[in-house]
Amino acid sequence: MKSYAYALIVLMAFLSVSSAQLPESSPEDRALLVGQAENLFKSLVPAVEKAALGTVEVRVWRKRVGYGTVVATGKVLTKWSEVRRDIRSLSCRTGAGKWLSAEVSGVYPDADLAILDVEGLQAEPVRFGDEGTLKLGSFLALSRPDGQAAAMGVVSVLPRSLRSSDRAFLGVVMDLEFKGPGVLVRRVEPDTGAALSGLREGDVILRVTDQEVNGSFELATLLQRLEPGQKVEILFKRSGRQEAVNVELGGRPRAPRIPYNRMEQMNSMGGHRYNDVKDGFRNVIQSDMQLNPEDCGAPVVDLDGQLVGVAIARAGRIKSFIIPASMIMELLSTKPVKPQAEPGNVDGVRRQPGFENEDPFEMMRRKMEEMRRLMEEMEEKED
Amino acid sequence: MTLASVRPAVIAVFLSFQGFSSGLAPGEISIQVKELESKVEDVSRRGLPATVSLFSEKSESSGSGVIISQKGLILTAGHVVEGLEEVTVVFPDGKQARGRVLGSNLSKDAAMVQLQPDGEWPFVALGDSRDTKVGDFVISLGHAGGYDALRSPPVRFGRVVALNPLGFIGTDCALIGGDSGGPLFNLEGEVIGIHSSIGASLMANNHTGVQNFKTDWDRLEKGETWGRLTMNPLMNPDRPVIGFNVAGAVAGGVELAEVYPDSPADVVGMRRGDVVSRIEGQQVRNLRELQGVLSGHEPGNEVEVTFIREGESMTRKIKLARLADVLPEQE
């Protein structure tokens, strides 16, 4: 068959990537899938309804760069790095189609969030809920100003910090090939807790405080779940004798687990777009929700319509991040810093003409329409 | 091993989606979506402890796997353990153990690992991939990006979007490096597939069906390794073929451009210009439909092929060959 000819095979060590496409699914299957997705999205409307009243579009010139969550009368929360490109040409568009000019009044740089002042905005502020009720696999929907769900996903990972400085670091390089029991220290990094405590190359770590360690993963897991500044007692073996030291843990960035380039290549396959600021948040819910970069800033609700967070980034092929409601409320109780436009980018260097930012629901409708036309054409040919 | 179980529930949930959007009061969410959500939460909770990361000190590579028996038998992808005899098995809670690599069928990207020692391990049930349908809801787990002490293996929810050749399942549960070998669950929490490969589209995530393990269970368990790793299923040497190139779709079926010498098509006297109209009684209007019918068969199976030559319809019984046997230079 003809299809032999187009084989171009790319193999990868971790996840094999096929550059050749699989056989196309049939029009019937595609129609079924589109219909199913449409039904699923329709079923989410009651959940987003209320949050949608407090959702606006945030635009630079006429291009949508994000959504915004109305957090107080005339105050809108949105993604800072997406609006800072051109903070002098910001406007908000309400679900009713009203255009209002907006100004950045304050920024929470750690969370990449900005507060916009929008004069004349009538929308009622949203009410934040409690993300503590979420479980792994709980459904999430992204609210859009027109009362539709802009995206759907599940809770992939419960809230956690992405900041490397939040992770405890001992300062030893472990010998991965050592068969145990315990963990063999291959090297001690200078000026770390381990070095200061006197641990050295050749020591075999047996216990951390009360927990036995059977290998490098167990030791790494244990340490990463502790906090910098915490003190632990380490029991180790040196020249056949057991000794113990007290170590004060530090903080340090972790090494990438999969070679960076390879992950980036897989992430960028198919030309998916991600936000520029997509990591380092202090507290996020991870979801498989397929956000567009310009969907950030919108409220995220659970099936009960409870507002559990604000979308903050599309971070990769499999993940989007949401800042949990409790974190947002904590931020809002603090004073934001004064905004500063992106250096060298003040006049919207990255501004793009046109309106390519079609929203997912519209795209789905358009694709369905195309498919319907295609199927009609095919049926005509058969007759 | 746990054998076939029928699961009408998945289909039932899907069907109920057809009509649930009507008749709801404002703000009221349909019961069906709530039910679906609670199933996804349940499968995530039960599947998590059995979803392990497999790490090789030798190759410094990492993939995933899923424990499917109390004794600690792990299913994973063939390419995750290729060339390895031993792996470190890391549990979502950070505990680690050794795993002995058993057999692999690389053509189907299916492999087994045995936890050491065998004993009381968390495990999940095996399902049946044969009754999987496009539109079935599925849940995917895996140690995406490798083991991460700070997060559990990410949950992804999606649907079956295609039934691919050789018992592979296509879904829209997005995968990435490190996920390979991880489990694809049905809504009952049974493993129906193992993550294998990705394509550019977010809709192109390919999983090897558990039937691919069941067919060769004993060989895999005994530690046999065979087959060839090919991520393009159309190039898979074990793909069933009749032995012709297609010129294109014409009225009545697909026209043959060329018949390979000594192929099953050649043996029964098919030739250039013949128009294949039916296989096993199923109409084939284009290449895609033809591939679709063939993908449901194995090399060695006999299929009835109907073709038209100069207005005359003929039917022949044809024994399907392996792609590699028709195109030996491919191997």
XYZ file of C-alpha atoms in Angstrom:
714
model
C 0.000 0.000 0.000
C 1.033 3.594 -0.677
C 1.432 4.376 2.946
C 4.758 2.538 3.208
C 6.360 5.425 1.445
C 5.931 8.164 4.020
C 7.622 6.462 6.914
C 9.961 8.775 8.718
C 10.593 7.368 12.106
C 11.845 9.208 15.128
C 12.597 7.144 18.172
C 13.117 8.582 21.603
C 14.427 6.958 24.686
C 11.605 8.008 26.940
C 8.524 8.306 24.865
C 8.731 7.349 21.291
C 7.473 9.965 18.950
C 6.081 9.052 15.605
C 6.339 11.787 13.046
C 4.024 9.860 10.755
C 0.360 10.298 11.534
C -1.802 7.342 12.354
C -4.567 6.408 9.935
C -7.212 9.103 10.019
C -10.299 8.389 12.028
C -13.478 8.077 10.013
C -15.847 11.042 9.558
C -18.425 9.110 11.592
C -15.991 8.728 14.479
C -15.023 12.354 14.284
C -18.640 13.476 14.243
C -19.282 11.272 17.270
C -16.309 12.765 19.124
C -17.264 16.328 18.301
C -20.867 15.715 19.333
C -19.703 14.141 22.557
C -17.391 17.073 23.320
C -20.176 19.523 22.578
C -22.492 17.714 24.976
C -19.839 17.621 27.651
C -19.204 21.352 27.287
C -22.924 22.074 27.323
C -23.245 20.135 30.554
C -20.680 22.456 32.142
C -22.687 25.606 31.448
C -24.590 25.503 34.767
C -21.255 25.218 36.601
C -19.669 28.273 34.973
C -22.832 30.417 34.838
C -22.222 32.305 38.033
C -18.469 32.808 37.628
C -19.095 34.020 34.070
C -20.856 37.114 35.456
C -17.519 38.065 36.989
C -15.412 37.215 33.948
C -14.228 39.719 31.334
C -11.989 39.619 28.288
C -8.719 41.503 28.593
C -7.501 43.027 25.357
C -4.431 44.830 24.092
C -5.723 47.000 21.266
C -8.386 44.663 19.934
C -6.567 41.409 20.493
C -7.523 39.296 23.483
C -4.448 38.542 25.586
C -6.274 37.056 28.533
C -9.413 36.858 30.594
C -9.957 38.684 33.829
C -11.657 37.805 37.094
C -13.631 40.598 38.755
C -12.395 40.549 42.359
C -13.905 43.840 43.601
C -16.042 46.580 42.088
C -14.067 47.902 39.125
C -11.079 45.634 39.917
C -10.020 42.835 37.593
C -7.356 40.196 38.193
C -5.451 38.980 35.129
C -2.127 37.464 34.031
C 0.573 40.107 34.342
C 3.118 38.844 31.794
C 0.463 38.770 29.075
C -0.668 42.387 29.603
C 2.663 44.001 30.443
C 3.626 44.005 26.771
C 1.492 47.014 26.179
C -0.053 48.337 29.353
C -1.104 51.614 27.756
C -3.600 50.081 25.337
C -5.552 47.804 27.659
C -9.279 47.363 27.626
C -11.822 44.971 29.044
C -14.818 43.586 27.247
C -17.742 42.345 29.281
C -20.079 39.466 28.502
C -22.663 42.057 27.448
C -20.217 43.324 24.824
C -19.313 46.548 26.608
C -15.797 47.933 26.030
C -14.080 49.703 28.940
C -10.551 50.974 29.095
C -8.349 49.464 31.781
C -5.222 50.424 33.643
C -2.808 48.296 35.621
C -2.975 49.463 39.223
C -0.844 46.843 40.914
C 1.104 43.646 40.401
C 1.771 40.435 42.367
C 4.973 39.445 40.554
C 5.453 36.045 42.259
C 2.045 34.883 41.073
C 2.335 36.717 37.724
C -0.965 38.446 38.453
C -1.979 42.048 37.836
C -4.856 44.098 39.191
C -6.583 46.241 36.588
C -8.646 49.306 37.386
C -11.644 49.334 35.078
C -13.742 52.434 35.389
C -17.452 51.942 34.869
C -17.334 48.162 35.231
C -20.681 47.105 36.686
C -19.982 43.388 37.007
C -20.442 41.921 40.436
C -17.256 40.548 42.005
C -16.884 36.761 42.102
C -16.983 34.763 45.318
C -13.990 32.523 45.885
C -14.617 29.006 47.153
C -12.467 26.370 48.766
C -10.143 24.283 46.608
C -9.691 21.952 49.567
C -12.687 19.921 48.411
C -10.962 18.948 45.148
C -9.709 15.427 44.627
C -7.458 13.951 41.980
C -9.630 13.599 38.894
C -12.206 16.248 39.930
C -13.657 18.083 36.939
C -12.692 21.696 36.323
C -14.174 24.208 33.910
C -12.857 27.545 32.732
C -15.450 30.310 32.734
C -15.919 32.661 29.813
C -17.762 36.030 29.905
C -20.543 34.740 27.641
C -21.523 32.049 30.140
C -19.903 29.146 28.288
C -17.094 26.876 29.438
C -13.956 27.843 27.527
C -12.066 24.716 28.541
C -12.502 21.569 30.573
C -9.993 19.464 32.464
C -9.448 17.396 35.569
C -7.273 17.901 38.638
C -4.041 16.176 37.559
C -2.040 16.998 40.687
C -3.248 18.526 43.968
C -1.887 21.967 44.993
C 1.892 22.185 45.373
C 4.749 24.659 45.164
C 6.834 24.883 41.997
C 9.481 27.055 43.639
C 12.789 25.240 43.861
C 13.805 27.332 46.848
C 10.931 25.723 48.773
C 12.689 22.382 48.587
C 15.071 21.075 51.185
C 18.574 20.232 50.024
C 21.136 18.154 51.865
C 24.125 18.551 49.544
C 25.248 15.029 48.746
C 25.659 13.378 45.359
C 24.336 9.837 45.665
C 25.810 6.766 44.037
C 22.891 5.425 41.966
C 24.532 2.066 41.338
C 25.029 1.262 45.033
C 22.872 -1.711 45.907
C 22.329 -0.848 49.571
C 21.310 -1.154 52.264
C 21.344 2.606 52.582
C 22.604 5.282 50.222
C 26.290 5.648 49.345
C 27.583 9.222 49.273
C 29.694 9.695 46.182
C 30.457 13.372 46.766
C 29.578 16.145 49.202
C 28.859 19.601 47.755
C 30.837 22.373 49.451
C 29.012 24.885 51.690
C 25.942 22.724 52.121
C 24.321 21.286 55.217
C 25.999 17.967 54.528
C 29.478 19.507 54.269
C 29.007 21.590 57.416
C 27.898 18.541 59.384
C 31.004 16.594 58.399
C 29.431 14.027 56.067
C 31.889 12.875 53.433
C 32.463 10.690 50.425
C 32.078 6.987 51.145
C 29.600 7.397 54.002
C 26.508 5.211 53.721
C 23.342 7.002 54.899
C 21.009 4.582 56.674
C 18.360 6.759 58.301
C 17.043 10.299 58.232
C 15.544 11.135 61.610
C 13.306 8.116 62.180
C 13.026 6.922 58.622
C 15.077 4.201 57.037
C 16.287 4.920 53.498
C 16.568 2.011 51.075
C 17.825 3.885 48.076
C 18.452 7.182 46.358
C 14.796 7.758 45.425
C 13.672 7.252 49.003
C 16.289 9.666 50.324
C 15.501 12.247 47.636
C 11.753 11.974 48.271
C 12.178 12.328 51.991
C 14.388 15.403 51.653
C 12.230 17.096 49.032
C 9.209 16.830 51.267
C 11.044 18.624 54.071
C 11.543 22.355 54.152
C 14.743 24.369 53.945
C 15.862 25.334 57.424
C 14.569 22.151 59.017
C 17.029 20.111 61.086
C 17.334 16.351 60.640
C 19.395 13.657 62.318
C 21.281 11.480 59.863
C 22.467 8.020 60.813
C 25.280 6.728 58.606
C 27.974 4.078 58.401
C 31.655 5.010 58.074
C 34.398 2.358 58.035
C 32.039 -0.192 59.513
C 30.868 2.018 62.376
C 27.521 3.742 62.762
C 27.566 7.452 63.503
C 24.973 10.219 63.643
C 25.069 13.928 62.770
C 22.572 16.772 62.900
C 22.161 18.611 59.615
C 20.399 21.872 58.846
C 18.838 21.569 55.393
C 19.267 24.242 52.729
C 17.307 24.971 49.541
C 18.421 24.549 45.945
C 17.040 24.082 42.457
C 16.681 20.468 41.415
C 18.321 19.069 38.336
C 16.076 18.512 35.334
C 14.817 14.958 35.292
C 14.438 14.546 31.552
C 16.946 16.283 29.311
C 15.549 19.745 28.773
C 15.838 19.821 24.994
C 13.991 16.574 24.583
C 11.126 17.715 26.789
C 10.943 21.021 24.931
C 10.858 19.187 21.623
C 7.994 16.994 22.767
C 6.201 19.970 24.272
C 6.462 21.958 21.082
C 5.333 19.144 18.811
C 2.376 20.195 16.758
C 3.065 23.878 17.328
C 1.175 24.176 20.613
C 1.565 27.527 22.299
C 2.477 28.038 25.926
C 2.750 31.067 28.182
C 6.148 32.710 28.588
C 5.758 32.774 32.362
C 4.780 29.215 33.251
C 6.850 28.036 36.195
C 8.059 28.936 39.656
C 4.637 29.562 41.231
C 4.340 29.187 44.983
C 1.061 27.266 44.893
C -0.697 25.709 41.905
C -3.225 23.078 40.950
C -2.038 21.126 37.909
C -4.698 20.259 35.336
C -4.783 18.590 31.926
C -7.030 21.460 30.775
C -5.863 22.530 27.334
C -5.619 26.247 27.864
C -4.590 28.694 25.206
C -2.010 31.197 26.457
C -4.662 33.924 26.121
C -7.130 32.038 28.365
C -5.244 32.878 31.565
C -6.846 35.095 34.182
C -10.246 33.392 33.918
C -11.954 31.843 36.934
C -11.860 28.050 37.239
C -14.847 26.316 38.820
C -15.701 22.795 39.930
C -18.920 21.018 38.928
C -20.830 22.695 41.766
C -19.904 26.083 40.379
C -17.542 26.709 43.259
C -14.712 29.029 42.232
C -11.559 27.037 43.027
C -8.896 29.141 41.345
C -7.693 31.369 38.512
C -5.980 29.977 35.399
C -2.365 31.156 35.355
C -0.461 29.257 32.642
C -0.421 26.719 29.891
C 2.877 25.116 30.785
C 3.247 22.177 28.435
C 1.664 19.478 26.347
C 0.050 17.812 29.350
C -0.286 20.580 31.884
C -1.895 23.870 32.770
C -1.556 25.613 36.112
C -4.270 27.181 38.242
C -3.626 29.374 41.273
C -5.912 28.051 44.030
C -8.650 30.230 45.502
C -7.074 30.323 48.984
C -3.815 31.624 47.521
C -5.647 34.309 45.531
C -7.479 35.475 48.647
C -4.204 35.537 50.559
C -2.607 37.638 47.808
C -5.530 40.027 47.623
C -5.180 40.748 51.325
C -1.640 42.029 50.669
C -0.559 45.190 48.891
C 0.441 44.758 45.228
C 3.575 46.443 43.851
C 3.603 49.270 41.299
C 3.497 48.072 37.703
C 6.511 48.327 35.461
C 6.196 47.717 31.739
C 8.471 45.168 30.129
C 11.856 46.829 29.525
C 12.470 47.485 25.861
C 9.041 46.258 25.038
C 6.975 49.161 26.197
C 5.420 50.005 22.913
C 4.068 46.581 22.191
C 6.924 45.197 20.111
C 5.289 41.786 20.295
C 1.920 43.128 19.312
C 0.466 41.098 16.498
C -2.068 42.253 13.996
C -5.171 40.241 13.189
C -7.569 38.188 15.208
C -6.101 34.684 15.192
C -7.231 34.029 18.710
C -10.341 32.071 17.966
C -11.804 30.579 21.112
C -12.081 26.790 21.486
C -15.854 26.658 21.412
C -16.041 28.676 18.223
C -13.280 26.565 16.746
C -15.217 23.424 17.612
C -18.363 24.828 16.018
C -16.453 25.814 12.898
C -14.836 22.386 12.665
C -18.192 20.698 13.140
C -19.628 22.838 10.398
C -16.727 21.935 8.109
C -17.192 18.286 8.926
C -20.917 18.443 8.264
C -20.241 20.023 4.887
C -17.624 17.392 4.103
C -19.973 14.586 5.038
C -22.733 16.070 2.928
C -20.358 16.309 -0.001
C -19.347 12.694 0.449
C -22.935 11.559 0.578
C -23.709 13.472 -2.579
C -20.878 11.722 -4.364
C -22.154 8.339 -3.333
C -25.581 9.009 -4.791
C -4.009 -13.352 35.025
C -7.386 -11.707 35.211
C -9.335 -12.328 32.073
C -11.942 -10.656 29.962
C -14.632 -8.687 31.671
C -17.382 -6.968 29.770
C -17.956 -3.368 30.670
C -21.223 -2.010 29.391
C -21.032 0.868 31.853
C -18.675 2.890 29.666
C -21.002 2.714 26.747
C -23.961 3.469 28.950
C -22.313 6.634 30.229
C -21.553 7.731 26.722
C -25.069 7.109 25.498
C -26.536 9.013 28.373
C -24.576 12.038 27.186
C -26.724 12.310 24.126
C -29.652 13.775 25.947
C -28.653 15.142 29.289
C -28.452 18.806 28.467
C -32.165 19.378 28.426
C -34.607 19.765 31.286
C -32.229 21.181 33.857
C -33.030 24.051 36.152
C -30.584 26.999 36.001
C -27.416 26.246 37.933
C -28.213 22.558 38.086
C -25.536 20.223 36.837
C -26.608 16.978 35.236
C -26.352 13.832 37.300
C -24.513 12.063 34.511
C -21.569 14.472 34.585
C -21.403 14.158 38.354
C -21.391 10.372 37.992
C -18.699 10.538 35.359
C -16.613 12.780 37.610
C -16.960 10.482 40.585
C -15.813 7.538 38.441
C -12.771 9.485 37.271
C -11.950 10.426 40.887
C -12.392 6.821 41.952
C -10.175 5.421 39.180
C -7.502 8.058 39.941
C -7.495 7.163 43.628
C -7.345 3.411 43.038
C -4.901 3.541 40.121
C -2.358 5.823 41.735
C -0.611 3.449 44.205
C -0.069 0.878 41.419
C 1.377 3.379 38.944
C 5.136 3.122 39.297
C 8.132 4.858 37.770
C 10.768 2.586 36.242
C 14.284 3.944 36.318
C 17.420 2.427 34.909
C 20.758 3.384 36.443
C 22.376 1.813 33.393
C 20.635 3.858 30.733
C 19.625 6.724 33.050
C 16.223 6.662 31.416
C 12.856 6.601 33.058
C 9.424 5.388 32.110
C 6.325 4.169 33.892
C 4.602 0.878 34.585
C 1.540 -0.511 36.322
C 1.291 -3.374 38.811
C -1.455 -5.822 37.844
C -1.042 -8.606 40.412
C -0.540 -8.837 44.136
C 2.703 -10.708 43.467
C 4.033 -7.606 41.733
C 3.809 -8.276 38.005
C 4.268 -4.979 36.159
C 3.109 -4.191 32.631
C 5.146 -1.578 30.800
C 6.132 -0.550 27.267
C 8.732 -2.597 25.383
C 10.869 0.448 24.636
C 11.079 1.398 28.322
C 12.982 -1.768 29.266
C 14.700 -2.466 25.955
C 18.192 -3.816 26.615
C 17.722 -3.844 30.398
C 17.749 -6.722 32.858
C 16.923 -4.767 35.962
C 15.168 -1.533 36.861
C 14.506 0.507 39.992
C 10.779 0.624 40.666
C 9.716 3.844 42.400
C 6.254 4.150 43.956
C 4.314 7.436 44.050
C 5.077 7.686 47.786
C 8.822 7.542 47.086
C 9.386 3.964 48.244
C 11.638 2.008 45.953
C 12.210 -1.633 45.048
C 14.036 -3.692 42.449
C 12.350 -5.044 39.349
C 13.543 -7.892 37.144
C 12.799 -7.361 33.452
C 10.890 -10.306 31.965
C 9.898 -10.527 28.287
C 9.086 -7.954 25.590
C 7.214 -8.025 22.318
C 8.812 -4.973 20.744
C 6.496 -5.003 17.712
C 3.613 -4.362 20.058
C 5.632 -2.309 22.543
C 4.569 -4.693 25.331
C 6.825 -5.804 28.193
C 6.698 -7.237 31.709
C 8.732 -6.586 34.860
C 8.574 -8.590 38.106
C 8.924 -6.750 41.402
C 11.474 -8.271 43.808
C 10.560 -9.921 46.037
C 7.094 -11.033 45.005
C 4.623 -10.320 47.741
C 1.969 -7.900 48.847
C 2.046 -5.115 46.301
C -0.702 -2.626 45.447
C -2.269 -3.610 42.126
C -5.103 -2.894 39.709
C -7.299 -5.196 37.605
C -6.748 -5.915 33.947
C -9.566 -5.077 31.561
C -10.240 -6.087 27.999
C -9.079 -3.857 25.170
C -11.011 -5.760 22.539
C -14.367 -4.113 23.234
C -12.880 -0.613 23.371
C -14.783 1.845 21.185
C -14.217 5.314 19.849
C -15.815 7.698 22.348
C -15.115 5.559 25.439
C -13.957 7.679 28.362
C -10.491 6.830 29.651
C -8.118 7.910 32.421
C -4.394 8.047 31.996
C -1.725 7.998 34.709
C 2.041 8.082 34.367
C 5.190 9.592 35.832
C 5.318 12.332 33.195
C 8.822 13.770 32.958
C 10.147 11.056 35.294
C 9.577 10.425 38.994
C 8.893 13.628 40.924
C 8.848 13.465 44.711
C 6.723 16.596 44.897
C 3.770 15.443 42.916
C 1.849 12.260 42.251
C 1.753 10.976 38.660
C -0.540 13.445 36.835
C -4.107 12.314 36.089
C -5.396 12.880 32.581
C -8.923 12.326 31.359
C -9.936 11.784 27.778
C -11.577 9.610 25.205
C -10.662 6.889 22.786
C -10.361 8.709 19.459
C -9.182 5.879 17.199
C -8.662 2.154 17.121
C -5.256 1.814 15.523
C -3.724 -1.163 13.723
C -2.165 -4.012 15.726
C -4.326 -3.600 18.790
C -3.156 -0.060 19.598
C -5.608 2.489 20.999
C -5.523 6.189 20.152
C -6.731 8.666 22.785
C -6.746 12.382 23.476
C -5.161 11.870 26.928
C -2.003 13.879 26.287
C 1.241 12.044 27.084
C 4.849 13.144 27.328
C 8.298 11.682 28.117
C 8.328 9.480 31.203
C 4.698 8.446 30.708
C 5.676 5.512 28.478
C 4.598 2.234 30.022
C 2.009 3.902 32.242
C -1.607 2.705 32.433
C -4.680 3.702 30.462
C -7.793 2.882 32.501
C -11.431 2.465 31.603
C -14.067 4.021 33.878
C -14.168 0.829 35.938
C -10.537 1.282 36.905
C -9.306 -1.621 34.794
C -6.133 -1.274 32.742
C -6.982 -1.434 29.039
C -3.775 -0.050 27.550
C -0.145 0.894 28.164
C 1.239 4.251 26.967
C 3.407 3.809 23.915
C 3.969 6.832 21.681
C 2.795 10.320 20.756
C 2.232 12.191 17.534
C 2.249 15.922 16.952
C -1.443 16.366 17.571
C -2.793 16.301 21.116
C -5.280 13.791 19.736
C -2.455 11.419 18.760
C -1.533 9.515 21.888
C -0.985 5.855 21.237
C -1.413 3.042 23.767
C -0.797 -0.654 23.238
C -3.983 -2.550 24.123
C -3.809 -5.087 26.974
C -4.920 -7.735 24.475
C -1.403 -7.417 23.061
C -0.143 -8.725 26.416
C -2.805 -11.410 26.802
C -2.087 -12.935 23.376
C 1.528 -13.640 24.353
C 1.197 -13.738 28.124
C 3.219 -16.892 28.745
C 6.055 -15.917 26.415
C 6.303 -12.506 28.067
C 6.215 -13.980 31.548
C 8.911 -16.489 30.668
C 11.220 -13.678 29.625
C 11.207 -14.048 25.864
C 12.047 -10.938 23.818
C 11.069 -10.633 20.163
C 9.701 -8.310 17.503
C 10.932 -4.982 16.294
C 10.297 -1.541 17.677
C 8.445 0.604 15.150
C 6.503 3.592 16.239
C 4.649 3.997 12.992
C 2.028 1.245 13.076
C 1.785 1.387 9.293
C 5.435 0.389 9.088
C 5.151 -2.309 11.694
C 6.621 -5.480 10.171
C 3.893 -7.555 11.806
C 1.046 -5.608 10.260
C -1.339 -7.794 8.229
C -1.270 -7.064 4.487
C -2.763 -8.461 1.280
C 0.112 -7.244 -0.858
C -0.842 -4.415 -3.195
C -0.473 -0.678 -3.640
C -3.615 1.354 -4.051
C -4.019 3.828 -6.918
C -6.979 5.520 -5.302
C -10.680 5.389 -4.539
C -12.932 4.869 -7.555
C -16.648 4.135 -7.950
C -17.236 0.816 -6.228
C -14.040 0.575 -4.181
C -10.259 1.046 -4.323
C -8.252 0.482 -7.457
C -4.972 -1.408 -7.336
C -1.869 0.278 -8.743
C 0.450 -2.638 -8.279
C 0.464 -6.165 -6.861
C 3.590 -7.375 -5.051
C 5.096 -10.529 -6.523
C 4.435 -13.666 -4.446
C 2.164 -11.715 -2.092
C -1.213 -13.207 -1.060
C -2.856 -10.924 -3.658
C -0.535 -12.244 -6.356
C -1.138 -15.863 -5.323
C -4.907 -15.575 -5.891
C -4.386 -13.818 -9.233
C -5.232 -10.208 -8.379
C -3.657 -7.652 -10.658
C -3.242 -3.965 -11.455
C -6.557 -2.270 -12.250
C -8.698 -4.593 -10.117
C -11.105 -2.711 -7.843
C -11.434 -4.115 -4.312
C -15.029 -3.553 -3.201
C -15.442 -5.649 -0.057
C -13.369 -7.425 2.563
C -15.173 -9.946 4.756
C -18.407 -8.565 3.385
C -17.567 -5.052 4.588
C -17.634 -2.315 2.006
C -14.284 -0.588 1.383
C -14.695 2.770 -0.303
C -11.218 4.151 0.286
C -7.787 3.293 1.637
C -8.727 4.294 5.143
C -11.664 1.903 5.238
C -9.518 -0.832 3.770
C -6.887 -0.305 6.484
C -9.626 -0.182 9.063
C -10.944 -3.614 8.082
C -7.469 -5.127 7.898
C -6.423 -3.775 11.278
C -9.013 -6.053 12.852
C -7.130 -9.101 11.566
C -3.803 -10.805 12.196
C -1.319 -12.134 9.655
C -2.268 -15.731 8.916
C -6.021 -14.996 9.142
C -8.060 -15.838 6.069
C -10.283 -13.066 4.754
C -12.764 -12.997 1.902
C -11.865 -10.317 -0.641
C -14.292 -9.215 -3.328
C -12.905 -7.314 -6.317
C -14.215 -6.161 -9.670
C -12.401 -6.736 -12.970
C -13.893 -5.479 -16.219
C -17.341 -5.220 -14.687
C -17.201 -8.727 -13.266
C -17.200 -9.332 -9.526
C -14.932 -12.043 -8.074
C -14.450 -13.255 -4.515
C -11.308 -15.001 -3.243
C -10.207 -16.336 0.122
C -6.883 -14.690 0.967
C -4.492 -15.587 3.759
C -3.030 -12.346 5.122
C 0.757 -11.973 5.198
C 3.075 -9.957 7.414
C 4.231 -6.668 5.939
C 7.839 -7.811 6.371
C 7.178 -10.964 4.334
C 5.826 -8.970 1.430
C 8.514 -6.316 1.648
C 11.496 -8.240 3.024
C 13.875 -5.302 2.607
C 11.969 -3.555 5.392
C 13.512 -5.769 8.039
